[in-house]
PDB file of C-alpha atoms and ligand atoms in Angstrom:
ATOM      1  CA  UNK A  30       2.597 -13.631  23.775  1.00 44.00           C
ATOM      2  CA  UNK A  31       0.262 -10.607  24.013  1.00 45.00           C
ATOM      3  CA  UNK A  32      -0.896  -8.384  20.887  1.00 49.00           C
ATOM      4  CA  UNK A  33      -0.862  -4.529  21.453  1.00 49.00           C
ATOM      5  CA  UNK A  34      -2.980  -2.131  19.375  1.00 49.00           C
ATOM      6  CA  UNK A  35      -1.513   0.392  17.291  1.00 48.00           C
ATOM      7  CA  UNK A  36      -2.407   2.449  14.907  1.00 47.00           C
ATOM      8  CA  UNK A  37      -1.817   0.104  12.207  1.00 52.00           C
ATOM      9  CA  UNK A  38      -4.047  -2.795  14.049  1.00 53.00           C
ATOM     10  CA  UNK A  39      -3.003  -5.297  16.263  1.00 56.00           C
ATOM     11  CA  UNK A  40       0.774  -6.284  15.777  1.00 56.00           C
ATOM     12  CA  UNK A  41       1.618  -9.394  17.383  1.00 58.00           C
ATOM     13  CA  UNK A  42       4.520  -8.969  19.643  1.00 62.00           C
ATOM     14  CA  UNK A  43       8.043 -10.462  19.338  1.00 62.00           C
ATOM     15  CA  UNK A  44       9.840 -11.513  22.593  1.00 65.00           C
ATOM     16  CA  UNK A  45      12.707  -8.958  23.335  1.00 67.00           C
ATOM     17  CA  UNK A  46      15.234 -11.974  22.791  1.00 70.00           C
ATOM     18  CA  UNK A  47      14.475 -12.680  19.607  1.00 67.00           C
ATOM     19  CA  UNK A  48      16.258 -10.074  16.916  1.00 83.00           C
ATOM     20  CA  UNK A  49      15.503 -11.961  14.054  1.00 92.00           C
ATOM     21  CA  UNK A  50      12.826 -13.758  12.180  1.00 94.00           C
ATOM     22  CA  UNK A  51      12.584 -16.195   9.954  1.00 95.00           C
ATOM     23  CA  UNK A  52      10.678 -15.595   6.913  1.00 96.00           C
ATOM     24  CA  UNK A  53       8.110 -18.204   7.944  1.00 95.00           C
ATOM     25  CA  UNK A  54       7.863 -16.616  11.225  1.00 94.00           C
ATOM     26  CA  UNK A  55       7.356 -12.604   9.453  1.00 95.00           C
ATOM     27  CA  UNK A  56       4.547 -14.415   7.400  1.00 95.00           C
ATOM     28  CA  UNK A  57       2.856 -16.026  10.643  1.00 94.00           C
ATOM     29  CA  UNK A  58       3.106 -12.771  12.694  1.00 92.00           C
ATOM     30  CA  UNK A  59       2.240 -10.499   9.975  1.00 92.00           C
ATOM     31  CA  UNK A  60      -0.801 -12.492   8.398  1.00 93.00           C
ATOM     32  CA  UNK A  61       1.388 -11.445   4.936  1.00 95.00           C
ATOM     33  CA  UNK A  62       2.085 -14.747   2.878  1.00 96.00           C
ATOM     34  CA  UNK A  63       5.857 -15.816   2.515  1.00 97.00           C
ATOM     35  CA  UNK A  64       5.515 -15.180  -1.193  1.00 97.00           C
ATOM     36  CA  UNK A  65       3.747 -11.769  -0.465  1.00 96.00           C
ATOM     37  CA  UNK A  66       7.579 -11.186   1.459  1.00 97.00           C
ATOM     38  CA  UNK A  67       9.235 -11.881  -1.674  1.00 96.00           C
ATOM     39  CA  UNK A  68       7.432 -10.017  -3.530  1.00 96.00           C
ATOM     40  CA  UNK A  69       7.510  -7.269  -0.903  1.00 95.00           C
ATOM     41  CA  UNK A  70      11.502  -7.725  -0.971  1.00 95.00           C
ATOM     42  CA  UNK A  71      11.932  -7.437  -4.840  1.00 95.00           C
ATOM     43  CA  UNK A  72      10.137  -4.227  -4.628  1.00 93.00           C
ATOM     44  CA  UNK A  73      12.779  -2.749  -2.049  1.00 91.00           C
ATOM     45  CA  UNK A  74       9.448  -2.253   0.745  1.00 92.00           C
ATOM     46  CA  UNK A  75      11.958  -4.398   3.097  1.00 93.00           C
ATOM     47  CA  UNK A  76      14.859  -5.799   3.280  1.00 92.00           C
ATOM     48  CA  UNK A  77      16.385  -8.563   4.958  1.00 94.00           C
ATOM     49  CA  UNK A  78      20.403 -10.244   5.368  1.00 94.00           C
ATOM     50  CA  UNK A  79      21.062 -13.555   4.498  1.00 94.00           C
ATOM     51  CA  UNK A  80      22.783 -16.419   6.766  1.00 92.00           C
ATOM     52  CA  UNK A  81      25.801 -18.430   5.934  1.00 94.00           C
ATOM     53  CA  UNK A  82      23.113 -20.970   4.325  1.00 93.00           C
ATOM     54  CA  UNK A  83      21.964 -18.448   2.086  1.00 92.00           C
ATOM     55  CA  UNK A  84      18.128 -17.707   4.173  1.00 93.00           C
ATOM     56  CA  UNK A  85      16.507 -14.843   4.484  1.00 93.00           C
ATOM     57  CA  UNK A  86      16.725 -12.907   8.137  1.00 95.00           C
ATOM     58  CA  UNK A  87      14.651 -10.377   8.778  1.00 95.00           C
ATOM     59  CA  UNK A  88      14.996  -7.311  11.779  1.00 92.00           C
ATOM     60  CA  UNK A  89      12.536  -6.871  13.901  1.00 88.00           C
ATOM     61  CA  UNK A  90      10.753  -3.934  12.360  1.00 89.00           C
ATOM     62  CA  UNK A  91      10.519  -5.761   9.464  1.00 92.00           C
ATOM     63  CA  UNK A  92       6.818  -6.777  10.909  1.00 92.00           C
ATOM     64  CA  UNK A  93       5.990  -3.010  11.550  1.00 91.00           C
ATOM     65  CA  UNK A  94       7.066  -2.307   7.924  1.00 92.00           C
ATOM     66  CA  UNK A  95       4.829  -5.447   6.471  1.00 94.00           C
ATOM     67  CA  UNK A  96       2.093  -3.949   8.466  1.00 93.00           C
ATOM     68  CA  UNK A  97       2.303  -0.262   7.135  1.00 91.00           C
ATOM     69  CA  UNK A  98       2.613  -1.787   3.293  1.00 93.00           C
ATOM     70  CA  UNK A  99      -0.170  -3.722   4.076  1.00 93.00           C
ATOM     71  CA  UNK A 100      -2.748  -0.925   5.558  1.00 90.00           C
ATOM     72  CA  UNK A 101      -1.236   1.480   2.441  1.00 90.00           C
ATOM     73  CA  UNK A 102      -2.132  -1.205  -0.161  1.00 91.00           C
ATOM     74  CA  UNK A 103      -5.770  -2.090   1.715  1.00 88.00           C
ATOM     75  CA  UNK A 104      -6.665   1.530   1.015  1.00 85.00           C
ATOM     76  CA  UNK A 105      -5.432   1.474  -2.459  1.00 85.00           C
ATOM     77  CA  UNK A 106      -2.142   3.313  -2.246  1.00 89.00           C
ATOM     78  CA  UNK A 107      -0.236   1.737  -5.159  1.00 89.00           C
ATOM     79  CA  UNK A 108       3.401  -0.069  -4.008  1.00 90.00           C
ATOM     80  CA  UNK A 109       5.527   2.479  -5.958  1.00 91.00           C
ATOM     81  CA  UNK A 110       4.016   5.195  -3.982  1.00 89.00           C
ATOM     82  CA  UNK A 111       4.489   2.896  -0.508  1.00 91.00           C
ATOM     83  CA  UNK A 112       8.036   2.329  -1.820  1.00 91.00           C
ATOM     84  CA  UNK A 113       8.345   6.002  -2.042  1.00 89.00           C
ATOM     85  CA  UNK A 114       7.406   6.718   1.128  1.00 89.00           C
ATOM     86  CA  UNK A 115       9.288   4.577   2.953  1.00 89.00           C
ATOM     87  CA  UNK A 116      12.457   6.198   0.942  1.00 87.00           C
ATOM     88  CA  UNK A 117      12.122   9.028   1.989  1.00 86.00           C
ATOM     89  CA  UNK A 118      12.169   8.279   6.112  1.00 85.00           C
ATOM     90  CA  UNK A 119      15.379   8.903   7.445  1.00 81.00           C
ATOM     91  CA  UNK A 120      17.811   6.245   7.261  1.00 77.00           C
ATOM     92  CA  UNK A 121      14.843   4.285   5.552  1.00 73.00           C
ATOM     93  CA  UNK A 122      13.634   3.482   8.667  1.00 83.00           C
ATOM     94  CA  UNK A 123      10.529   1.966   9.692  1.00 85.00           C
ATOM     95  CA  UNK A 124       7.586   4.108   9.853  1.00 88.00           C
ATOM     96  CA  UNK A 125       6.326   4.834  13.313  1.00 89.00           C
ATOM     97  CA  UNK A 126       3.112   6.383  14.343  1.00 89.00           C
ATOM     98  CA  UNK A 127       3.598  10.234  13.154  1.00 90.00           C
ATOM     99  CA  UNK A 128       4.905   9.455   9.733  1.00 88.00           C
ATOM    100  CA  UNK A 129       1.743   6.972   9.427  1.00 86.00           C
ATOM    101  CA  UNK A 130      -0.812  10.181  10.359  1.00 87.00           C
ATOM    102  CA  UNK A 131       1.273  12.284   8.032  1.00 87.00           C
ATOM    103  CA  UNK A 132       1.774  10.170   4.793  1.00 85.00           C
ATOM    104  CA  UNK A 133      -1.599   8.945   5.100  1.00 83.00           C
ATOM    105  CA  UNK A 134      -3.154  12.523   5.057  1.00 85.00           C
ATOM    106  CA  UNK A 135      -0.984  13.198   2.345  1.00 84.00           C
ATOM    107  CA  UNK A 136      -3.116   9.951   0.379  1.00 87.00           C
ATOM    108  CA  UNK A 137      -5.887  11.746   1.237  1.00 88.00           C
ATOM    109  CA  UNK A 138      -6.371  13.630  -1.742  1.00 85.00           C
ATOM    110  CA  UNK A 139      -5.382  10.605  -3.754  1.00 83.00           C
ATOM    111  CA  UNK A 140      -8.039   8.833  -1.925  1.00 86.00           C
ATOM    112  CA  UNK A 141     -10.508  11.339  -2.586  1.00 89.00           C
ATOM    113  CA  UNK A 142      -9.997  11.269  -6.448  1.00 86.00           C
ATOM    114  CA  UNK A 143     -10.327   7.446  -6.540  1.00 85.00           C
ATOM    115  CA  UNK A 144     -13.299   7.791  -4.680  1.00 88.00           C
ATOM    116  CA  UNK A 145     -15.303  10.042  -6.654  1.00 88.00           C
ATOM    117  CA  UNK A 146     -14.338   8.103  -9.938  1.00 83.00           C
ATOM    118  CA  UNK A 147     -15.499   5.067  -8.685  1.00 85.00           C
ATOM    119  CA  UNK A 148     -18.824   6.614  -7.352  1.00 86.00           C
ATOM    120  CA  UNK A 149     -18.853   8.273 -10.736  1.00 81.00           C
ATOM    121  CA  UNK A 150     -18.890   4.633 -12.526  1.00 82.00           C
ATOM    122  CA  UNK A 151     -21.108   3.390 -10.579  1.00 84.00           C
ATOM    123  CA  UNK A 152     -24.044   5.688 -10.712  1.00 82.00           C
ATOM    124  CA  UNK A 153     -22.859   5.127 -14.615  1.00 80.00           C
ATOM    125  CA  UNK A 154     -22.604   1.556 -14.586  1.00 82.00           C
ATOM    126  CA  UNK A 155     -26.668   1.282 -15.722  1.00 81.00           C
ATOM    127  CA  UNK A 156     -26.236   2.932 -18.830  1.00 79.00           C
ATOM    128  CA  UNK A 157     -23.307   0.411 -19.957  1.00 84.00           C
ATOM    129  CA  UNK A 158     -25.460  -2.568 -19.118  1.00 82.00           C
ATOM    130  CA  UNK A 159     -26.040  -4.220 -22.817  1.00 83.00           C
ATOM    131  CA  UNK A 160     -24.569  -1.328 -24.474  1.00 85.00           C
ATOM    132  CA  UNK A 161     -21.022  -2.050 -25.441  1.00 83.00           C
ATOM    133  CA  UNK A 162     -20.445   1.233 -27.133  1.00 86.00           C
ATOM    134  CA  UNK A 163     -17.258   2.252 -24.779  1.00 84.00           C
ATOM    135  CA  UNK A 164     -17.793   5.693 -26.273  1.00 85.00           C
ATOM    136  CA  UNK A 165     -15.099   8.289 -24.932  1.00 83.00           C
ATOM    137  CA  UNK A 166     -17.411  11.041 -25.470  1.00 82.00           C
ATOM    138  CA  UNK A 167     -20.689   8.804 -23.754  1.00 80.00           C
ATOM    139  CA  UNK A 168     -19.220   6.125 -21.678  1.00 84.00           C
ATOM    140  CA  UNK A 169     -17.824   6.829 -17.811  1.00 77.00           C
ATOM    141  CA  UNK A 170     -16.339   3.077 -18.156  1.00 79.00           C
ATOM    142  CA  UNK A 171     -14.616   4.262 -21.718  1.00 82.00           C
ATOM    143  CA  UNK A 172     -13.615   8.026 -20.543  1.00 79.00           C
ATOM    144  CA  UNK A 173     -14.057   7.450 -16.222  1.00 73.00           C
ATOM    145  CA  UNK A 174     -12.473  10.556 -15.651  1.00 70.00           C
ATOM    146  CA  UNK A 175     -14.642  12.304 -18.423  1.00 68.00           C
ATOM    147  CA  UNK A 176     -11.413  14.005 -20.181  1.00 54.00           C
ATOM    148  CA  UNK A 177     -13.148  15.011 -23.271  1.00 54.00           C
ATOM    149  CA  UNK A 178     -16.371  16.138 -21.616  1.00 53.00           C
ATOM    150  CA  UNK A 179     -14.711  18.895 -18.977  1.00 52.00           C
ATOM    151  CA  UNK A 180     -11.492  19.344 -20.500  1.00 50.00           C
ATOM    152  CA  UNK A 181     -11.821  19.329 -23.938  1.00 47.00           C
ATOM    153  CA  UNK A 182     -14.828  20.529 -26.088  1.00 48.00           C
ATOM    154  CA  UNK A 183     -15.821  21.458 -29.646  1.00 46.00           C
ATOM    155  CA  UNK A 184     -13.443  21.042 -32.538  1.00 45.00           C
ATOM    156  CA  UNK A 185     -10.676  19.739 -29.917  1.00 44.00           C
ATOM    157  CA  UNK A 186     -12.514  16.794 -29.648  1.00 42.00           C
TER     158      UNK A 186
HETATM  159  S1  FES B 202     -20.604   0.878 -22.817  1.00 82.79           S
HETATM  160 FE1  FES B 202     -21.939   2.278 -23.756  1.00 82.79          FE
HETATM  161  S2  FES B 202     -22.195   3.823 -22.275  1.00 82.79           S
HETATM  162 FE2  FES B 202     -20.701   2.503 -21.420  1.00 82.79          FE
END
């Protein structure tokens, strides 16, 4: 078996006869734990059809899918969000290569936000040491998106 690089990472490849996988084989080939699958399947991110002994199948895409919930959720996109995405490909199909570049420039901005809160905090983070205050009006842990102090001001507040 040979791994081929996409733009998700390296996806290990499935033999062409095999259609189906077993949970235990989507958790080996993704690197996703079987409980992870569950969890993954509760939340509607995949899906899979279940045998006359009541197990889980799962298509083949199913590991593509796994892998694009995977890279969304390493960069912080929260699962709702993923879930949405994925809704809103036709036929709910699995994501390829274009609708990765596009619905991962449209995180951008999200990305962005996150990013200059947390930088925010943490050139903050000094001030809170051995305070305890959790001031909105002083404290970036308190207020980290500092509503009161640029949206709101005098008597407002
Ligand atoms: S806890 Fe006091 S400034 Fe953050």
């Amino acid at each position: 078996m040979s791994d081929r690089p996409t733009t998700l990472g390296l996806v290990p490849q499935i033999p062409e006869k095999v259609h189906e996988l077993t949970v235990g084989q989507l958790s080996a080939r993704s690197g996703a734990a079987v409980s992870a699958l569950h969890f993954y399947e509760t939340k509607g991110l995949i899906s899979s059809r279940r045998t006359t002994g009541n197990q889980r199948r799962y298509s083949r895409d199913a590991l593509r899918r796994v892998a694009f919930v995977r890279a969304a959720q390493r960069v912080g996109i929260p699962l709702a969000a993923i879930r949405e995405a994925l809704a809103q490909l036709p036929e709910e199909r699995t994501p390829n290569r274009e609708d990765w570049a596009r619905l991962s420039e449209t995180w951008r901005t999200e990305l962005d936000r996150r990013i200059t809160q947390l930088a925010r905090l943490r050139d903050h983070l000094t001030d809170c040491i051995g305070c305890g205050c959790l001031s909105l009006k002083n404290c970036a842990l308190s207020n980290p998106d500092d509503v009161f102090g640029e949206q709101l001001t005098g008597s407002r507040l």
